[in-house]
Short mmCIF file of C-alpha atoms and ligand atoms in Angstrom, two decimals:
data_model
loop_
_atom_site.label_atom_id
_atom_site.label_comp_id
_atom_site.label_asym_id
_atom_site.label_seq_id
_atom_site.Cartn_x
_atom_site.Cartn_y
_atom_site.Cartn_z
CA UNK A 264 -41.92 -42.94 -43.02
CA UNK A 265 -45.64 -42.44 -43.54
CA UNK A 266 -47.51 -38.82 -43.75
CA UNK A 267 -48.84 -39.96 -40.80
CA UNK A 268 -45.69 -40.58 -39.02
CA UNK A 269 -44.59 -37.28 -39.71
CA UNK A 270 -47.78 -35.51 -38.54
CA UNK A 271 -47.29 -37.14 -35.19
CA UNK A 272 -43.39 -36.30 -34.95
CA UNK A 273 -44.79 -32.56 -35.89
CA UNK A 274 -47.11 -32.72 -32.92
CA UNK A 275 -44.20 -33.63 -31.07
CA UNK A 276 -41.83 -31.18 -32.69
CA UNK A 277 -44.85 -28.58 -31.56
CA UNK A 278 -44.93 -29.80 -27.30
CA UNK A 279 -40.61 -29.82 -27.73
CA UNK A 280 -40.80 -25.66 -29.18
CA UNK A 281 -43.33 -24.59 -26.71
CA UNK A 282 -41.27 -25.86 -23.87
CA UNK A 283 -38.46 -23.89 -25.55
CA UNK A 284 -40.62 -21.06 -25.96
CA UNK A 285 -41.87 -20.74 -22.83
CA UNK A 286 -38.28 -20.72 -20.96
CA UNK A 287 -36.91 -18.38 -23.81
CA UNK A 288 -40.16 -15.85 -23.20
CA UNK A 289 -39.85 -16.07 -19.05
CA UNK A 290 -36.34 -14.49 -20.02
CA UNK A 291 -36.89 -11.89 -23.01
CA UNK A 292 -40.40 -10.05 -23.97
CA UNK A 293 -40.76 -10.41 -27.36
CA UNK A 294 -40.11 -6.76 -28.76
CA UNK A 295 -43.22 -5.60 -29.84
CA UNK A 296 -46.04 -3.21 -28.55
CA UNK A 297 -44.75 -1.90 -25.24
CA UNK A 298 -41.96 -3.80 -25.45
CA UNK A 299 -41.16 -2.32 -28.62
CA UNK A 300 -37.33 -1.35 -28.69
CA UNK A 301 -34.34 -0.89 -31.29
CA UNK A 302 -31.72 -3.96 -31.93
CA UNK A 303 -33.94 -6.45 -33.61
CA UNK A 304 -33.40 -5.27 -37.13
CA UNK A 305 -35.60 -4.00 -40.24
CA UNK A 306 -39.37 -3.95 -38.72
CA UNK A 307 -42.89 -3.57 -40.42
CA UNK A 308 -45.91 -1.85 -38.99
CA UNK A 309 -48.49 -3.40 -36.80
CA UNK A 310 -50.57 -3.82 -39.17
CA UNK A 311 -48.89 -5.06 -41.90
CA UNK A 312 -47.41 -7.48 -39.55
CA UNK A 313 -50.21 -9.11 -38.07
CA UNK A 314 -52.24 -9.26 -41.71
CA UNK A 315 -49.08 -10.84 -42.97
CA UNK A 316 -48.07 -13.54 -39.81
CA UNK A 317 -51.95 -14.41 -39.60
CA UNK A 318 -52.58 -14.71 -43.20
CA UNK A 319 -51.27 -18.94 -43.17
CA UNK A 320 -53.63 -20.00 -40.40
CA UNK A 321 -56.52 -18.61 -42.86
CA UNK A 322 -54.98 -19.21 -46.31
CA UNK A 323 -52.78 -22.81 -45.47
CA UNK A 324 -54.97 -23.87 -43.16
CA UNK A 325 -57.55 -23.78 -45.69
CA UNK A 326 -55.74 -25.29 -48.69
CA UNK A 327 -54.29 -28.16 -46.51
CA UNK A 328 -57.90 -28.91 -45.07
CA UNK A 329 -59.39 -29.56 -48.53
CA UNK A 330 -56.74 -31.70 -49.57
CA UNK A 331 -57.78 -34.31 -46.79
CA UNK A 332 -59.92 -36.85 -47.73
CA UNK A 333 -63.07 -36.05 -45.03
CA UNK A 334 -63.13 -32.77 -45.93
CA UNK A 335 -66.66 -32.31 -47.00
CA UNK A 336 -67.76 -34.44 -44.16
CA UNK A 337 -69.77 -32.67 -41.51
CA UNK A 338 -68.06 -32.93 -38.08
CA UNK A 339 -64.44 -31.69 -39.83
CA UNK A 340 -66.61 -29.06 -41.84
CA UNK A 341 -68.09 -27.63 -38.54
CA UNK A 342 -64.63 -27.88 -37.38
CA UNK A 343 -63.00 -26.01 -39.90
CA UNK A 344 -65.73 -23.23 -39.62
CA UNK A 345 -65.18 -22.81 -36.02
CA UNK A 346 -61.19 -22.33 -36.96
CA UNK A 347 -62.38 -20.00 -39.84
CA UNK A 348 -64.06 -18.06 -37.95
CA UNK A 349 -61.42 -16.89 -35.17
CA UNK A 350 -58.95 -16.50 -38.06
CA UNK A 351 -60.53 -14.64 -40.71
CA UNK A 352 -61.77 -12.01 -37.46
CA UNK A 353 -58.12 -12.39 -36.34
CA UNK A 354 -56.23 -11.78 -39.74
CA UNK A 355 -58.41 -9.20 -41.62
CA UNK A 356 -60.25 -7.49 -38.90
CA UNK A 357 -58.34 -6.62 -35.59
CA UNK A 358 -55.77 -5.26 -37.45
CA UNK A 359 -57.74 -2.56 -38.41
CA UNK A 360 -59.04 -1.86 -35.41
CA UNK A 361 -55.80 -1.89 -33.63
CA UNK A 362 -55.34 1.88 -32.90
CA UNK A 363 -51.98 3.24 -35.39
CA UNK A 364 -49.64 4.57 -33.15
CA UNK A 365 -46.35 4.31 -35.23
CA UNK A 366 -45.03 1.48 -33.22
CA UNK A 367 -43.41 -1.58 -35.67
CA UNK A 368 -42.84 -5.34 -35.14
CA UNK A 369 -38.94 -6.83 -36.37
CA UNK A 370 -39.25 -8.78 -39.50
CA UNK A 371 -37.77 -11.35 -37.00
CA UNK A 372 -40.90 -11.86 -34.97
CA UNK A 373 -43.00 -11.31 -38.12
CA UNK A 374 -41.03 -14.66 -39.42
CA UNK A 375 -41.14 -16.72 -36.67
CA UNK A 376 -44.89 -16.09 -35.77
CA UNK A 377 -45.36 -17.61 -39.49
CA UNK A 378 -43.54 -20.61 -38.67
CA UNK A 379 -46.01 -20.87 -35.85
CA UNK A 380 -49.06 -20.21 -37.83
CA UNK A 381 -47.39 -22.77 -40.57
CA UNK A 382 -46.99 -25.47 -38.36
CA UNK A 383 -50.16 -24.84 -36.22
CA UNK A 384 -51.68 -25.08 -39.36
CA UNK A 385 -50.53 -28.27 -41.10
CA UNK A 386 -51.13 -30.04 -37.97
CA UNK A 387 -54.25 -28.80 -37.00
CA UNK A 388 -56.00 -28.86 -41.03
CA UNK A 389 -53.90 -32.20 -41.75
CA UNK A 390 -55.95 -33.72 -38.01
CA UNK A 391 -59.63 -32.89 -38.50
CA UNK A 392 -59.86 -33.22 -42.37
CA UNK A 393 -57.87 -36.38 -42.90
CA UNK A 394 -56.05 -38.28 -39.67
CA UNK A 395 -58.60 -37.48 -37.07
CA UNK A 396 -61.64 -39.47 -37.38
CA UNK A 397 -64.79 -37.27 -36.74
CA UNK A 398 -68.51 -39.09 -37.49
CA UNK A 399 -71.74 -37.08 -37.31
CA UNK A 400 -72.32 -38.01 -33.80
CA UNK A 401 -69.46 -36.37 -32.50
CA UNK A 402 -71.41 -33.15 -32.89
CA UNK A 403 -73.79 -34.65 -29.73
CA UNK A 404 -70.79 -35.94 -27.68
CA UNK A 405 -69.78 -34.57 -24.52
CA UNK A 406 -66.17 -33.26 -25.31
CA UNK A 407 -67.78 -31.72 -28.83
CA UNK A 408 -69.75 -29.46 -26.66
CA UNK A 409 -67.78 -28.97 -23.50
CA UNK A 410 -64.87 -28.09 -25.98
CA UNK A 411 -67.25 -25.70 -27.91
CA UNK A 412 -69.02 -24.19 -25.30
CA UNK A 413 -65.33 -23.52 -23.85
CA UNK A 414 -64.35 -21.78 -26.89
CA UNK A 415 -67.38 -19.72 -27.05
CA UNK A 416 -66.33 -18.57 -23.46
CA UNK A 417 -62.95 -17.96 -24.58
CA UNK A 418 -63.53 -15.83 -27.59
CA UNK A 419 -66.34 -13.41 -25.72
CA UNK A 420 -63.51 -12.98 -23.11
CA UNK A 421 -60.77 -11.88 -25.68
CA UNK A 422 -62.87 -9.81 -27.67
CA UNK A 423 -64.15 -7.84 -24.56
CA UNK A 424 -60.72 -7.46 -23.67
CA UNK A 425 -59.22 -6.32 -26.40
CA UNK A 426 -62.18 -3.67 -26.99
CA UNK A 427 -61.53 -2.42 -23.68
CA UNK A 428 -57.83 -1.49 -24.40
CA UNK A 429 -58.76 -0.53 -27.72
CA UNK A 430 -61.59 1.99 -26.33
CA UNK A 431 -58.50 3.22 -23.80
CA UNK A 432 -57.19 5.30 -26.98
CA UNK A 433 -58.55 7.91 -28.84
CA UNK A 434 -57.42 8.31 -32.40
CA UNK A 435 -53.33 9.31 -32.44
CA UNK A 436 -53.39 8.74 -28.70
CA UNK A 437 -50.30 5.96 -28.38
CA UNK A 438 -50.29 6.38 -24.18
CA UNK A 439 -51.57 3.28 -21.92
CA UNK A 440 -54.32 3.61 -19.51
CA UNK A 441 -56.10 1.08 -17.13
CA UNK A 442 -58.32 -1.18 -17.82
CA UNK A 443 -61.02 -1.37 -16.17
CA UNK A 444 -64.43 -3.91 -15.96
CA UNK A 445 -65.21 -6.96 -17.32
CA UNK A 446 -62.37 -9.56 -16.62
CA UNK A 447 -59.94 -7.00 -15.56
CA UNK A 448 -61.39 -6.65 -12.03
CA UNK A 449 -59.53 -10.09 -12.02
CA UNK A 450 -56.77 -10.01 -14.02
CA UNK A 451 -54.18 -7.67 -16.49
CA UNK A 452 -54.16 -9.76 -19.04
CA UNK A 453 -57.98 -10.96 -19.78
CA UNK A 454 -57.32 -11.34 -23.63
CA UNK A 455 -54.53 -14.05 -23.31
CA UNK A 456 -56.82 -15.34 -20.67
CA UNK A 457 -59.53 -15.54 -23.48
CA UNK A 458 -57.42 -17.04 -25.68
CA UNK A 459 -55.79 -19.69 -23.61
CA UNK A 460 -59.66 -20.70 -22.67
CA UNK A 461 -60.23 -20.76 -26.57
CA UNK A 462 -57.48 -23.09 -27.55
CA UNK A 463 -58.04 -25.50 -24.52
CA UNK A 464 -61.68 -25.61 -25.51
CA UNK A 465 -60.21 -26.52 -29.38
CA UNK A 466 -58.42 -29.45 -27.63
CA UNK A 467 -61.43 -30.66 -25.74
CA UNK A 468 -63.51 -30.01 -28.96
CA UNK A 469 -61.13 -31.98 -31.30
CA UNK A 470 -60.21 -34.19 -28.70
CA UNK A 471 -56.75 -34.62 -30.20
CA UNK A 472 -52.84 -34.30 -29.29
CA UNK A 473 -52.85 -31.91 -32.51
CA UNK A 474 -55.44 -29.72 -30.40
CA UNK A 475 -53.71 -29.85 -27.36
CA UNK A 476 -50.32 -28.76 -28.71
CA UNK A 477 -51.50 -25.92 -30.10
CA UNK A 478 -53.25 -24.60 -26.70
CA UNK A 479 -49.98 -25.44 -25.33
CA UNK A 480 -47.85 -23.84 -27.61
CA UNK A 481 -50.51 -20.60 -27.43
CA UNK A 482 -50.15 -20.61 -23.48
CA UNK A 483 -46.59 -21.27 -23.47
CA UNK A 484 -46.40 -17.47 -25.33
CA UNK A 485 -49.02 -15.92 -23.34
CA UNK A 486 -47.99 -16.75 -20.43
CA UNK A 487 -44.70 -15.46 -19.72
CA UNK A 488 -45.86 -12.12 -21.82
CA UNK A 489 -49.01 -11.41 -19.42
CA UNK A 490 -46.48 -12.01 -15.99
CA UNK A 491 -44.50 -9.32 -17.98
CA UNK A 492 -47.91 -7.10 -18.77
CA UNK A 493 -48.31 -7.65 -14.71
CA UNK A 494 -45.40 -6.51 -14.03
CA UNK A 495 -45.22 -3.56 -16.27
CA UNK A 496 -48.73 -2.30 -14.79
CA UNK A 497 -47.40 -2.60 -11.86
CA UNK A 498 -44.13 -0.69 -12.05
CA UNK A 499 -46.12 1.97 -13.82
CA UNK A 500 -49.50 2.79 -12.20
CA UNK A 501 -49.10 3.27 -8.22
CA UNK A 502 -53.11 2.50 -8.09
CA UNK A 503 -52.96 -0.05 -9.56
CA UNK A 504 -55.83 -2.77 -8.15
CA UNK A 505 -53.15 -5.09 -5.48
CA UNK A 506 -55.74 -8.12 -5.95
CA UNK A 507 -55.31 -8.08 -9.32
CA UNK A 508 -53.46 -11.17 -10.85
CA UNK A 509 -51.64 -11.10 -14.26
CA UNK A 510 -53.87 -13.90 -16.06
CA UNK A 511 -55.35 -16.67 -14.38
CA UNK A 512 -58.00 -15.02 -11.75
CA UNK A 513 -56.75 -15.45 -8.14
CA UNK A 514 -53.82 -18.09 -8.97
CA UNK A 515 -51.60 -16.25 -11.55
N1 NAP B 621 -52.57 -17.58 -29.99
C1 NAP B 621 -51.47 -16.94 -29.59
O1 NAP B 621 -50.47 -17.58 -29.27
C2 NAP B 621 -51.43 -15.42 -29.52
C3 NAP B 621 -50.20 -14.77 -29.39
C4 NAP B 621 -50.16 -13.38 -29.28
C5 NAP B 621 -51.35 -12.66 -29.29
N2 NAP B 621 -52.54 -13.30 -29.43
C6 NAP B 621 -53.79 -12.52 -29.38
O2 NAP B 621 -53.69 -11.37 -30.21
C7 NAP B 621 -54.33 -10.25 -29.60
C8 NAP B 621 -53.32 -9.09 -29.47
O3 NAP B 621 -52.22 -9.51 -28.72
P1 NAP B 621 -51.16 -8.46 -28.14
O4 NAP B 621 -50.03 -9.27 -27.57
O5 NAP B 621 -50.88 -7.38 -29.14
O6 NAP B 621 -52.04 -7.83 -26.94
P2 NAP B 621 -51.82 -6.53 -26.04
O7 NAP B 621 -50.39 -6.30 -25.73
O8 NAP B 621 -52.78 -6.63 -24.90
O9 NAP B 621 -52.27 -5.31 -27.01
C9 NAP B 621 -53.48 -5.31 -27.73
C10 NAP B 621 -53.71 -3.90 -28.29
O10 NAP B 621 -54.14 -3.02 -27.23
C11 NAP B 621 -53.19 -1.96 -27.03
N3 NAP B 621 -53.04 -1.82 -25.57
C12 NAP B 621 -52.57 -2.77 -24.72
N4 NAP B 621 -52.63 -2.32 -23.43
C13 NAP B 621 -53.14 -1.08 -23.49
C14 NAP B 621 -53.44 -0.09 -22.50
N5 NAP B 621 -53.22 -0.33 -21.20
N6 NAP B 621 -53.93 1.11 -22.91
C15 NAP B 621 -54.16 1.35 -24.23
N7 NAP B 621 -53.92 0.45 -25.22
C16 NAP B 621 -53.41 -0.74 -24.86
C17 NAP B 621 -51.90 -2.42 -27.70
O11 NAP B 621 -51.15 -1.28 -28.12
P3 NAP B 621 -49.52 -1.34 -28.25
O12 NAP B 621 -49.26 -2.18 -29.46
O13 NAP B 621 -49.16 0.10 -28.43
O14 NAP B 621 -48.98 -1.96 -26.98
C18 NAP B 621 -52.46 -3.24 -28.87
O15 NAP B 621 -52.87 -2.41 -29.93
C19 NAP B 621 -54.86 -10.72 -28.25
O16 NAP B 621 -56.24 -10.99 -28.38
C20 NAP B 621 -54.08 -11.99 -27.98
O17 NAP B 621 -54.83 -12.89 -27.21
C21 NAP B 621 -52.60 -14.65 -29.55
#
């Protein structure tokens, strides 16, 4: 079987786990943050965690990227910044500006969210640097800057979001508030919104099944976790805004 055979059974391999993923995740929040609870063995803290589980889509993203053969070409170069970019923000700087409350993530999740980052990045770095086939003029074309633009969208969203919950807490403070402004008139769950916008944009950008399975595999655990968000806000805050939906505005 070729490398390249394998890259597309990967891709494939990717669409099968997020289906899995996403029926597993309806059923059981993943047990960290407020769902944080005992019975899922040895943990790490929050921040060790996510520097650690991100670390691969920065790091083995990058190493696999150079070894492709367009690597220094300047459609996959631009393409590899753009992934850079989220990452390295991602990795080495929301960790730190997640607010320490004590809480820990299970050495379980910490594992499987490499395997995710792992194969997210192989198949992703392996597409734009060496199978995909990206020319100079796809930097003009139409799904280059739809996707792009998309992604810009995206990533304003999620940051905004996330500031606003992180802006909820004052230092040692480990109680949830409400959001308020920005996307959350609309929605709990603006962030995942953000990022699910981000990662279809990627797919539009790259125009590629590699793209598109990993903005599946992204909504397939955002999803189910924001119903849950939804339904946590709901159970806890008697104001809480009734028009508000848990992450698509007005639909879901
Ligand atoms: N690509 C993917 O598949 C993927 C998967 C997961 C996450 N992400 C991204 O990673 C980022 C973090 O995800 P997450 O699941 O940790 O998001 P989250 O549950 O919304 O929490 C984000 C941070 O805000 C705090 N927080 C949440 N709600 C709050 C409230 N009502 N009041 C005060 N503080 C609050 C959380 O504290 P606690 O920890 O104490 O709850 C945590 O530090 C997001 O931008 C998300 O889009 C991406």
């Amino acid at each position: 079987m070729t490398e390249a055979q394998i890259h597309g059974w990967l891709v494939l391999l990717s669409f099968a786990l997020s289906a899995q993923s996403f029926i597993l995740l309806m059923v059981v929040n993943a047990p960290y943050g407020r769902f944080e609870r005992p019975g899922w063995g040895p943990a790490i803290s929050t921040r060790s965690a996510w520097i650690i589980f991100e670390s691969p889509a920065v790091v083995v993203f990058a190493a696999i990227y150079f070894a492709g053969d367009h690597a220094f070409a300047t459609t996959p170069l631009v393409l590899f910044g753009i992934w850079q970019f989220h990452y390295i923000i991602r990795t080495f700087i929301f960790p730190f500006r997640i607010r320490e409350t004590g809480k820990r993530i299970p050495v379980l999740i910490v594992f499987l969210a490499i395997l995710f980052n792992l194969l997210n990045a192989y198949v992703n770095a392996r597409w734009i640097s060496q199978f995909g086939s990206y020319p100079v003029t796809w930097l003009t074309s139409i799904p280059f800057i739809a996707g792009s633009l998309c992604m810009a969208a995206g990533w304003v969203i999620n940051q905004h979001a996330d500031l606003v919950l992180f802006r909820l807490r004052k230092p040692g403070d480990a109680t949830y508030g409400l959001p308020r402004g920005g996307m959350y008139r609309w929605i709990s769950c603006p962030n995942y919104f953000g990022e699910m916008l981000m990662w279809c944009g990627w797919a539009i950008a790259t125009w590629s099944l590699a793209g598109l399975s990993f903005a599946v595999m992204s909504a397939s655990n955002l999803l189910p976790r924001a119903i849950a968000i939804h339904d946590w806000y709901q159970d806890r805050f008697d104001d809480y805004p009734a028009a508000r939906k848990a992450v698509i505005p007005y639909l879901v």
